[in-house]
Amino acid sequence: MARIKSKLKGIEMMEYSLTESNPFAQVIADEANRVIRTLHLPNPADRTAVESVLESLKAIAEPTSPELAKTLNIRLVAIRNNIQVNQITLEA
């Protein structure tokens, strides 16, 4: 289960676990992290584009990894509310 801790200007994912038998979730999380990192580049990516990609990744994750989909949704809400978004961490 995901545990969330609020920060002054962001959210931090504590820890949650996925089974090692779901490498698909790791691939989705890695791609989401790449997209999230583009928000912190010297010339950041367009927020609308980032939201669109995360929405797509969330839709892909929902059937195979509901906890990851839930985390992606939290990241989307944060981006839409101009809150700093942290990386996604998966722990087995």
Short mmCIF file of N, CA, C and O in Angstrom, two decimals:
data_model
loop_
_atom_site.label_atom_id
_atom_site.label_comp_id
_atom_site.label_asym_id
_atom_site.label_seq_id
_atom_site.Cartn_x
_atom_site.Cartn_y
_atom_site.Cartn_z
N MET A 1 0.84 -1.17 0.00
CA MET A 1 0.00 0.00 0.00
C MET A 1 0.89 1.23 0.00
O MET A 1 1.95 1.25 0.58
N ALA A 2 0.45 2.29 -0.63
CA ALA A 2 1.23 3.52 -0.71
C ALA A 2 0.98 4.36 0.53
O ALA A 2 -0.13 4.47 1.02
N ARG A 3 2.06 4.92 1.05
CA ARG A 3 1.94 5.87 2.15
C ARG A 3 2.49 7.19 1.64
O ARG A 3 3.55 7.24 1.05
N ILE A 4 1.78 8.26 1.88
CA ILE A 4 2.17 9.55 1.34
C ILE A 4 2.46 10.49 2.50
O ILE A 4 1.73 10.52 3.47
N LYS A 5 3.51 11.26 2.36
CA LYS A 5 3.88 12.23 3.37
C LYS A 5 3.96 13.60 2.70
O LYS A 5 4.62 13.75 1.69
N SER A 6 3.26 14.57 3.23
CA SER A 6 3.28 15.90 2.64
C SER A 6 4.57 16.62 2.99
O SER A 6 5.13 16.44 4.05
N LYS A 7 5.03 17.45 2.07
CA LYS A 7 6.18 18.31 2.29
C LYS A 7 5.69 19.73 2.07
O LYS A 7 4.59 19.95 1.61
N LEU A 8 6.55 20.70 2.36
CA LEU A 8 6.15 22.09 2.21
C LEU A 8 5.68 22.39 0.80
O LEU A 8 4.62 22.93 0.60
N LYS A 9 6.46 22.03 -0.21
CA LYS A 9 6.06 22.28 -1.59
C LYS A 9 6.13 21.01 -2.41
O LYS A 9 6.61 21.02 -3.52
N GLY A 10 5.66 19.93 -1.88
CA GLY A 10 5.70 18.71 -2.68
C GLY A 10 5.13 17.53 -1.95
O GLY A 10 4.60 17.64 -0.86
N ILE A 11 5.24 16.42 -2.61
CA ILE A 11 4.83 15.17 -1.99
C ILE A 11 5.98 14.20 -2.10
O ILE A 11 6.77 14.27 -3.03
N GLU A 12 6.10 13.37 -1.15
CA GLU A 12 7.17 12.38 -1.16
C GLU A 12 6.56 11.01 -0.98
O GLU A 12 5.76 10.79 -0.09
N MET A 13 6.92 10.13 -1.87
CA MET A 13 6.43 8.77 -1.76
C MET A 13 7.27 8.06 -0.72
O MET A 13 8.48 8.06 -0.81
N MET A 14 6.63 7.50 0.28
CA MET A 14 7.39 6.74 1.25
C MET A 14 7.74 5.42 0.58
O MET A 14 8.40 5.43 -0.41
N GLU A 15 7.27 4.33 1.01
CA GLU A 15 7.62 3.09 0.34
C GLU A 15 6.39 2.22 0.17
O GLU A 15 5.46 2.27 0.95
N TYR A 16 6.38 1.49 -0.88
CA TYR A 16 5.38 0.47 -1.06
C TYR A 16 6.04 -0.65 -1.85
O TYR A 16 7.10 -0.48 -2.41
N SER A 17 5.42 -1.78 -1.85
CA SER A 17 6.09 -2.91 -2.49
C SER A 17 5.27 -3.46 -3.64
O SER A 17 4.06 -3.40 -3.65
N LEU A 18 5.99 -3.93 -4.62
CA LEU A 18 5.43 -4.67 -5.74
C LEU A 18 6.21 -5.97 -5.78
O LEU A 18 7.37 -6.02 -5.41
N THR A 19 5.60 -6.99 -6.26
CA THR A 19 6.33 -8.25 -6.34
C THR A 19 7.39 -8.16 -7.42
O THR A 19 7.24 -7.43 -8.39
N GLU A 20 8.45 -8.89 -7.24
CA GLU A 20 9.51 -8.92 -8.25
C GLU A 20 9.01 -9.57 -9.53
O GLU A 20 9.64 -9.43 -10.58
N SER A 21 7.88 -10.25 -9.47
CA SER A 21 7.35 -10.91 -10.66
C SER A 21 6.65 -9.93 -11.60
O SER A 21 6.07 -10.34 -12.58
N ASN A 22 6.72 -8.64 -11.30
CA ASN A 22 6.08 -7.65 -12.15
C ASN A 22 7.12 -6.66 -12.69
O ASN A 22 7.11 -5.48 -12.32
N PRO A 23 8.00 -7.10 -13.57
CA PRO A 23 9.00 -6.18 -14.13
C PRO A 23 8.35 -5.12 -15.01
O PRO A 23 8.92 -4.06 -15.23
N PHE A 24 7.14 -5.39 -15.49
CA PHE A 24 6.40 -4.42 -16.29
C PHE A 24 6.17 -3.13 -15.50
O PHE A 24 6.30 -2.03 -16.03
N ALA A 25 5.86 -3.27 -14.21
CA ALA A 25 5.65 -2.09 -13.36
C ALA A 25 6.93 -1.27 -13.25
O ALA A 25 6.89 -0.04 -13.25
N GLN A 26 8.07 -1.94 -13.18
CA GLN A 26 9.35 -1.22 -13.09
C GLN A 26 9.61 -0.43 -14.37
O GLN A 26 10.08 0.69 -14.32
N VAL A 27 9.30 -1.01 -15.50
CA VAL A 27 9.48 -0.33 -16.78
C VAL A 27 8.60 0.92 -16.84
O VAL A 27 9.06 2.00 -17.25
N ILE A 28 7.36 0.80 -16.42
CA ILE A 28 6.45 1.94 -16.42
C ILE A 28 6.96 3.02 -15.45
O ILE A 28 6.97 4.21 -15.78
N ALA A 29 7.38 2.61 -14.27
CA ALA A 29 7.89 3.57 -13.28
C ALA A 29 9.14 4.28 -13.80
O ALA A 29 9.29 5.50 -13.63
N ASP A 30 10.03 3.54 -14.44
CA ASP A 30 11.24 4.15 -15.00
C ASP A 30 10.89 5.20 -16.05
O ASP A 30 11.47 6.29 -16.08
N GLU A 31 9.95 4.87 -16.91
CA GLU A 31 9.54 5.82 -17.95
C GLU A 31 8.87 7.05 -17.33
O GLU A 31 9.12 8.19 -17.75
N ALA A 32 8.04 6.83 -16.33
CA ALA A 32 7.40 7.96 -15.64
C ALA A 32 8.45 8.86 -15.00
O ALA A 32 8.35 10.09 -15.06
N ASN A 33 9.48 8.27 -14.41
CA ASN A 33 10.56 9.06 -13.81
C ASN A 33 11.30 9.88 -14.86
O ASN A 33 11.67 11.03 -14.61
N ARG A 34 11.51 9.30 -16.04
CA ARG A 34 12.17 10.07 -17.12
C ARG A 34 11.33 11.29 -17.48
O ARG A 34 11.85 12.37 -17.69
N VAL A 35 10.03 11.08 -17.57
CA VAL A 35 9.13 12.18 -17.92
C VAL A 35 9.12 13.23 -16.80
O VAL A 35 9.18 14.43 -17.07
N ILE A 36 9.07 12.79 -15.56
CA ILE A 36 9.06 13.72 -14.43
C ILE A 36 10.35 14.55 -14.40
O ILE A 36 10.32 15.75 -14.14
N ARG A 37 11.48 13.91 -14.71
CA ARG A 37 12.75 14.64 -14.72
C ARG A 37 12.77 15.76 -15.74
O ARG A 37 13.46 16.76 -15.56
N THR A 38 11.99 15.64 -16.81
CA THR A 38 11.97 16.70 -17.83
C THR A 38 11.39 18.00 -17.28
O THR A 38 11.63 19.06 -17.85
N LEU A 39 10.67 17.93 -16.19
CA LEU A 39 10.13 19.15 -15.57
C LEU A 39 11.22 19.97 -14.90
O LEU A 39 11.02 21.14 -14.62
N HIS A 40 12.36 19.36 -14.63
CA HIS A 40 13.44 20.02 -13.91
C HIS A 40 14.63 20.38 -14.78
O HIS A 40 15.68 20.77 -14.28
N LEU A 41 14.48 20.26 -16.10
CA LEU A 41 15.54 20.63 -17.02
C LEU A 41 15.67 22.15 -17.10
O LEU A 41 14.72 22.87 -16.75
N PRO A 42 16.83 22.68 -17.56
CA PRO A 42 16.96 24.13 -17.74
C PRO A 42 15.84 24.71 -18.61
O PRO A 42 15.35 25.79 -18.36
N ASN A 43 15.45 23.97 -19.64
CA ASN A 43 14.28 24.32 -20.45
C ASN A 43 13.25 23.23 -20.23
O ASN A 43 13.21 22.25 -20.97
N PRO A 44 12.41 23.38 -19.19
CA PRO A 44 11.51 22.28 -18.81
C PRO A 44 10.51 21.93 -19.90
O PRO A 44 10.13 22.77 -20.72
N ALA A 45 10.07 20.69 -19.85
CA ALA A 45 9.04 20.22 -20.78
C ALA A 45 7.73 20.92 -20.46
O ALA A 45 7.49 21.37 -19.34
N ASP A 46 6.88 20.98 -21.45
CA ASP A 46 5.55 21.54 -21.28
C ASP A 46 4.74 20.68 -20.32
O ASP A 46 4.68 19.45 -20.47
N ARG A 47 4.14 21.30 -19.32
CA ARG A 47 3.39 20.54 -18.31
C ARG A 47 2.25 19.74 -18.92
O ARG A 47 1.96 18.63 -18.48
N THR A 48 1.60 20.30 -19.94
CA THR A 48 0.50 19.59 -20.58
C THR A 48 0.99 18.30 -21.24
O THR A 48 0.34 17.26 -21.14
N ALA A 49 2.16 18.35 -21.86
CA ALA A 49 2.73 17.16 -22.48
C ALA A 49 3.09 16.13 -21.42
O ALA A 49 2.84 14.93 -21.60
N VAL A 50 3.67 16.58 -20.31
CA VAL A 50 4.04 15.67 -19.22
C VAL A 50 2.78 15.02 -18.65
O VAL A 50 2.74 13.81 -18.43
N GLU A 51 1.73 15.81 -18.45
CA GLU A 51 0.47 15.26 -17.94
C GLU A 51 -0.08 14.20 -18.88
O GLU A 51 -0.53 13.14 -18.45
N SER A 52 -0.01 14.48 -20.17
CA SER A 52 -0.53 13.54 -21.17
C SER A 52 0.22 12.21 -21.13
O SER A 52 -0.39 11.14 -21.16
N VAL A 53 1.53 12.28 -21.04
CA VAL A 53 2.33 11.05 -20.98
C VAL A 53 2.02 10.28 -19.70
O VAL A 53 1.85 9.05 -19.73
N LEU A 54 1.96 10.98 -18.58
CA LEU A 54 1.67 10.29 -17.31
C LEU A 54 0.27 9.68 -17.31
O LEU A 54 0.06 8.60 -16.75
N GLU A 55 -0.70 10.36 -17.95
CA GLU A 55 -2.05 9.80 -18.07
C GLU A 55 -2.00 8.49 -18.84
O GLU A 55 -2.64 7.51 -18.47
N SER A 56 -1.22 8.47 -19.93
CA SER A 56 -1.10 7.26 -20.74
C SER A 56 -0.43 6.14 -19.96
O SER A 56 -0.89 4.98 -19.99
N LEU A 57 0.64 6.46 -19.24
CA LEU A 57 1.33 5.44 -18.44
C LEU A 57 0.41 4.92 -17.33
O LEU A 57 0.42 3.72 -17.01
N LYS A 58 -0.39 5.80 -16.75
CA LYS A 58 -1.33 5.39 -15.71
C LYS A 58 -2.35 4.40 -16.28
O LYS A 58 -2.65 3.38 -15.67
N ALA A 59 -2.86 4.69 -17.48
CA ALA A 59 -3.84 3.80 -18.11
C ALA A 59 -3.23 2.43 -18.39
O ALA A 59 -3.90 1.40 -18.24
N ILE A 60 -1.96 2.40 -18.77
CA ILE A 60 -1.28 1.13 -19.04
C ILE A 60 -1.06 0.37 -17.73
O ILE A 60 -1.18 -0.85 -17.68
N ALA A 61 -0.74 1.09 -16.66
CA ALA A 61 -0.43 0.45 -15.37
C ALA A 61 -1.66 -0.08 -14.65
O ALA A 61 -1.55 -1.04 -13.88
N GLU A 62 -2.83 0.51 -14.88
CA GLU A 62 -4.01 0.14 -14.10
C GLU A 62 -4.32 -1.36 -14.08
O GLU A 62 -4.57 -1.90 -13.01
N PRO A 63 -4.30 -2.06 -15.22
CA PRO A 63 -4.65 -3.48 -15.15
C PRO A 63 -3.60 -4.37 -14.48
O PRO A 63 -3.93 -5.38 -13.88
N THR A 64 -2.33 -4.00 -14.59
CA THR A 64 -1.28 -4.88 -14.08
C THR A 64 -0.70 -4.44 -12.75
O THR A 64 -0.14 -5.26 -12.02
N SER A 65 -0.80 -3.16 -12.44
CA SER A 65 -0.20 -2.65 -11.21
C SER A 65 -1.03 -1.49 -10.65
O SER A 65 -0.67 -0.33 -10.83
N PRO A 66 -2.12 -1.79 -9.99
CA PRO A 66 -3.01 -0.74 -9.48
C PRO A 66 -2.32 0.24 -8.52
O PRO A 66 -2.63 1.43 -8.54
N GLU A 67 -1.38 -0.24 -7.72
CA GLU A 67 -0.68 0.65 -6.79
C GLU A 67 0.17 1.67 -7.55
O GLU A 67 0.24 2.84 -7.18
N LEU A 68 0.83 1.24 -8.60
CA LEU A 68 1.61 2.15 -9.43
C LEU A 68 0.69 3.15 -10.11
O LEU A 68 1.01 4.34 -10.18
N ALA A 69 -0.44 2.69 -10.61
CA ALA A 69 -1.40 3.60 -11.25
C ALA A 69 -1.87 4.66 -10.26
O ALA A 69 -2.01 5.83 -10.61
N LYS A 70 -2.07 4.25 -9.02
CA LYS A 70 -2.49 5.18 -7.97
C LYS A 70 -1.40 6.23 -7.72
O LYS A 70 -1.68 7.42 -7.58
N THR A 71 -0.15 5.79 -7.70
CA THR A 71 0.97 6.71 -7.50
C THR A 71 1.08 7.68 -8.67
O THR A 71 1.31 8.88 -8.48
N LEU A 72 0.92 7.19 -9.89
CA LEU A 72 0.96 8.06 -11.06
C LEU A 72 -0.16 9.10 -10.99
O LEU A 72 0.04 10.26 -11.35
N ASN A 73 -1.32 8.69 -10.52
CA ASN A 73 -2.43 9.64 -10.37
C ASN A 73 -2.08 10.74 -9.37
O ASN A 73 -2.39 11.91 -9.59
N ILE A 74 -1.43 10.36 -8.28
CA ILE A 74 -1.00 11.35 -7.28
C ILE A 74 -0.03 12.34 -7.90
O ILE A 74 -0.11 13.55 -7.68
N ARG A 75 0.90 11.83 -8.73
CA ARG A 75 1.86 12.71 -9.40
C ARG A 75 1.14 13.67 -10.35
O ARG A 75 1.49 14.83 -10.46
N LEU A 76 0.12 13.17 -11.04
CA LEU A 76 -0.65 14.02 -11.95
C LEU A 76 -1.35 15.15 -11.20
O LEU A 76 -1.34 16.30 -11.65
N VAL A 77 -1.97 14.82 -10.09
CA VAL A 77 -2.65 15.83 -9.28
C VAL A 77 -1.64 16.88 -8.81
O VAL A 77 -1.91 18.08 -8.85
N ALA A 78 -0.47 16.45 -8.40
CA ALA A 78 0.56 17.38 -7.95
C ALA A 78 1.00 18.31 -9.09
O ALA A 78 1.12 19.52 -8.89
N ILE A 79 1.22 17.75 -10.26
CA ILE A 79 1.63 18.58 -11.40
C ILE A 79 0.54 19.60 -11.73
O ILE A 79 0.83 20.78 -11.96
N ARG A 80 -0.70 19.17 -11.73
CA ARG A 80 -1.81 20.07 -12.04
C ARG A 80 -1.97 21.17 -10.99
O ARG A 80 -2.50 22.24 -11.30
N ASN A 81 -1.51 20.92 -9.79
CA ASN A 81 -1.61 21.92 -8.72
C ASN A 81 -0.30 22.64 -8.48
O ASN A 81 -0.12 23.28 -7.44
N ASN A 82 0.62 22.53 -9.44
CA ASN A 82 1.92 23.20 -9.37
C ASN A 82 2.69 22.87 -8.10
O ASN A 82 3.30 23.73 -7.48
N ILE A 83 2.66 21.60 -7.72
CA ILE A 83 3.41 21.12 -6.57
C ILE A 83 4.62 20.36 -7.10
O ILE A 83 4.51 19.63 -8.10
N GLN A 84 5.74 20.50 -6.45
CA GLN A 84 6.94 19.78 -6.88
C GLN A 84 6.68 18.28 -6.85
O GLN A 84 6.12 17.74 -5.89
N VAL A 85 7.08 17.60 -7.90
CA VAL A 85 6.82 16.17 -8.03
C VAL A 85 8.13 15.40 -7.89
O VAL A 85 9.11 15.70 -8.56
N ASN A 86 8.12 14.42 -7.01
CA ASN A 86 9.29 13.58 -6.79
C ASN A 86 9.23 12.34 -7.66
O ASN A 86 8.19 11.99 -8.20
N GLN A 87 10.34 11.66 -7.72
CA GLN A 87 10.46 10.41 -8.48
C GLN A 87 9.57 9.33 -7.87
O GLN A 87 9.18 9.41 -6.71
N ILE A 88 9.31 8.32 -8.64
CA ILE A 88 8.54 7.16 -8.18
C ILE A 88 9.53 6.08 -7.77
O ILE A 88 10.46 5.78 -8.49
N THR A 89 9.33 5.53 -6.58
CA THR A 89 10.22 4.51 -6.07
C THR A 89 9.45 3.21 -5.89
O THR A 89 8.40 3.20 -5.27
N LEU A 90 9.97 2.15 -6.46
CA LEU A 90 9.39 0.83 -6.28
C LEU A 90 10.31 0.01 -5.42
O LEU A 90 11.52 0.04 -5.61
N GLU A 91 9.74 -0.71 -4.46
CA GLU A 91 10.55 -1.58 -3.63
C GLU A 91 9.93 -2.96 -3.64
O GLU A 91 8.74 -3.10 -3.52
N ALA A 92 10.75 -3.95 -3.78
CA ALA A 92 10.24 -5.33 -3.82
C ALA A 92 10.25 -5.92 -2.43
O ALA A 92 10.90 -5.51 -1.55
#
